[in-house]
GROMACS .gro file of C-alpha atoms in nm:
model
  108
    1UNK     CA    1  -1.527   3.037  -0.349
    2UNK     CA    2  -1.165   3.086  -0.253
    3UNK     CA    3  -0.858   3.030  -0.471
    4UNK     CA    4  -0.606   2.837  -0.262
    5UNK     CA    5  -0.305   2.840  -0.498
    6UNK     CA    6  -0.189   2.908  -0.851
    7UNK     CA    7   0.056   2.681  -1.032
    8UNK     CA    8   0.191   2.684  -1.385
    9UNK     CA    9   0.364   2.393  -1.554
   10UNK     CA   10   0.598   2.540  -1.817
   11UNK     CA   11   0.694   2.191  -1.942
   12UNK     CA   12   0.401   1.954  -1.978
   13UNK     CA   13   0.446   1.656  -1.739
   14UNK     CA   14   0.727   1.818  -1.533
   15UNK     CA   15   0.706   1.983  -1.191
   16UNK     CA   16   0.515   2.306  -1.166
   17UNK     CA   17   0.586   2.645  -1.016
   18UNK     CA   18   0.374   2.800  -0.740
   19UNK     CA   19   0.293   3.165  -0.808
   20UNK     CA   20   0.150   3.440  -0.587
   21UNK     CA   21  -0.034   3.572  -0.895
   22UNK     CA   22  -0.062   3.489  -1.264
   23UNK     CA   23  -0.142   3.672  -1.581
   24UNK     CA   24  -0.408   3.533  -1.810
   25UNK     CA   25  -0.322   3.554  -2.181
   26UNK     CA   26  -0.509   3.439  -2.492
   27UNK     CA   27  -0.393   3.076  -2.443
   28UNK     CA   28  -0.455   3.053  -2.067
   29UNK     CA   29  -0.216   3.123  -1.782
   30UNK     CA   30   0.109   3.279  -1.900
   31UNK     CA   31   0.393   3.022  -1.929
   32UNK     CA   32   0.163   2.725  -1.863
   33UNK     CA   33   0.241   2.415  -2.074
   34UNK     CA   34   0.426   2.597  -2.352
   35UNK     CA   35   0.701   2.331  -2.371
   36UNK     CA   36   0.676   1.954  -2.397
   37UNK     CA   37   0.899   1.652  -2.425
   38UNK     CA   38   0.859   1.450  -2.745
   39UNK     CA   39   1.005   1.121  -2.860
   40UNK     CA   40   1.187   1.059  -3.189
   41UNK     CA   41   0.849   1.022  -3.364
   42UNK     CA   42   0.726   1.362  -3.244
   43UNK     CA   43   0.479   1.212  -2.993
   44UNK     CA   44   0.462   1.391  -2.660
   45UNK     CA   45   0.583   1.199  -2.354
   46UNK     CA   46   0.375   1.175  -2.037
   47UNK     CA   47   0.468   1.074  -1.682
   48UNK     CA   48   0.279   0.750  -1.741
   49UNK     CA   49   0.536   0.662  -2.004
   50UNK     CA   50   0.841   0.828  -1.846
   51UNK     CA   51   0.802   0.858  -1.470
   52UNK     CA   52   1.133   1.048  -1.438
   53UNK     CA   53   0.953   1.359  -1.565
   54UNK     CA   54   0.801   1.391  -1.215
   55UNK     CA   55   1.152   1.468  -1.086
   56UNK     CA   56   1.226   1.748  -1.334
   57UNK     CA   57   1.214   2.098  -1.185
   58UNK     CA   58   1.126   2.409  -1.381
   59UNK     CA   59   1.196   2.774  -1.303
   60UNK     CA   60   1.129   3.098  -1.486
   61UNK     CA   61   1.419   3.340  -1.462
   62UNK     CA   62   1.365   3.660  -1.656
   63UNK     CA   63   1.323   3.562  -2.021
   64UNK     CA   64   1.458   3.210  -1.966
   65UNK     CA   65   1.325   2.872  -1.862
   66UNK     CA   66   1.555   2.661  -1.644
   67UNK     CA   67   1.487   2.287  -1.656
   68UNK     CA   68   1.683   2.077  -1.407
   69UNK     CA   69   1.711   1.738  -1.246
   70UNK     CA   70   1.954   1.595  -0.992
   71UNK     CA   71   2.038   1.309  -1.226
   72UNK     CA   72   2.064   1.481  -1.565
   73UNK     CA   73   2.177   1.836  -1.487
   74UNK     CA   74   2.014   2.143  -1.631
   75UNK     CA   75   1.941   2.335  -1.947
   76UNK     CA   76   1.838   2.696  -1.994
   77UNK     CA   77   1.610   2.786  -2.284
   78UNK     CA   78   1.452   3.110  -2.401
   79UNK     CA   79   1.089   3.140  -2.289
   80UNK     CA   80   0.997   3.270  -2.633
   81UNK     CA   81   1.219   3.097  -2.889
   82UNK     CA   82   1.249   3.303  -3.206
   83UNK     CA   83   1.474   3.072  -3.406
   84UNK     CA   84   1.496   2.699  -3.447
   85UNK     CA   85   1.377   2.416  -3.660
   86UNK     CA   86   1.001   2.427  -3.702
   87UNK     CA   87   0.829   2.091  -3.678
   88UNK     CA   88   0.505   1.935  -3.563
   89UNK     CA   89   0.441   1.733  -3.253
   90UNK     CA   90   0.150   1.510  -3.166
   91UNK     CA   91  -0.038   1.563  -2.838
   92UNK     CA   92  -0.304   1.294  -2.810
   93UNK     CA   93  -0.486   1.326  -3.144
   94UNK     CA   94  -0.382   1.684  -3.218
   95UNK     CA   95  -0.092   1.800  -3.433
   96UNK     CA   96   0.071   2.115  -3.292
   97UNK     CA   97   0.335   2.346  -3.433
   98UNK     CA   98   0.662   2.329  -3.243
   99UNK     CA   99   1.017   2.462  -3.244
  100UNK     CA  100   1.290   2.214  -3.160
  101UNK     CA  101   1.538   2.311  -2.890
  102UNK     CA  102   1.907   2.319  -2.987
  103UNK     CA  103   2.070   1.974  -3.007
  104UNK     CA  104   2.293   2.045  -2.704
  105UNK     CA  105   1.983   2.107  -2.491
  106UNK     CA  106   1.855   1.748  -2.499
  107UNK     CA  107   1.762   1.649  -2.149
  108UNK     CA  108   1.700   1.272  -2.148
   0.00000   0.00000   0.00000
């Protein structure tokens, strides 16, 4: 068996990042699917529902996550948010703990 490539997707449903190597942590590959887009009801948004997510680029720069799109600009968020409003989000049938990004960081 040969591993052809490694990709992480920091924001669920957005473009991924090709890596030459990856670190495995308790929850899987480091930085993989740690962020997600939710609607006003706290339900996560998929590409099936919002196809524009396929055009959103992600990049890890030091301790920050850069999310960008040609049509909506960019936001930079901490990879490990320490402060923020704690809430829950729904991913399929699961409720997950989440931290909301600052109001000025809304992307859509």
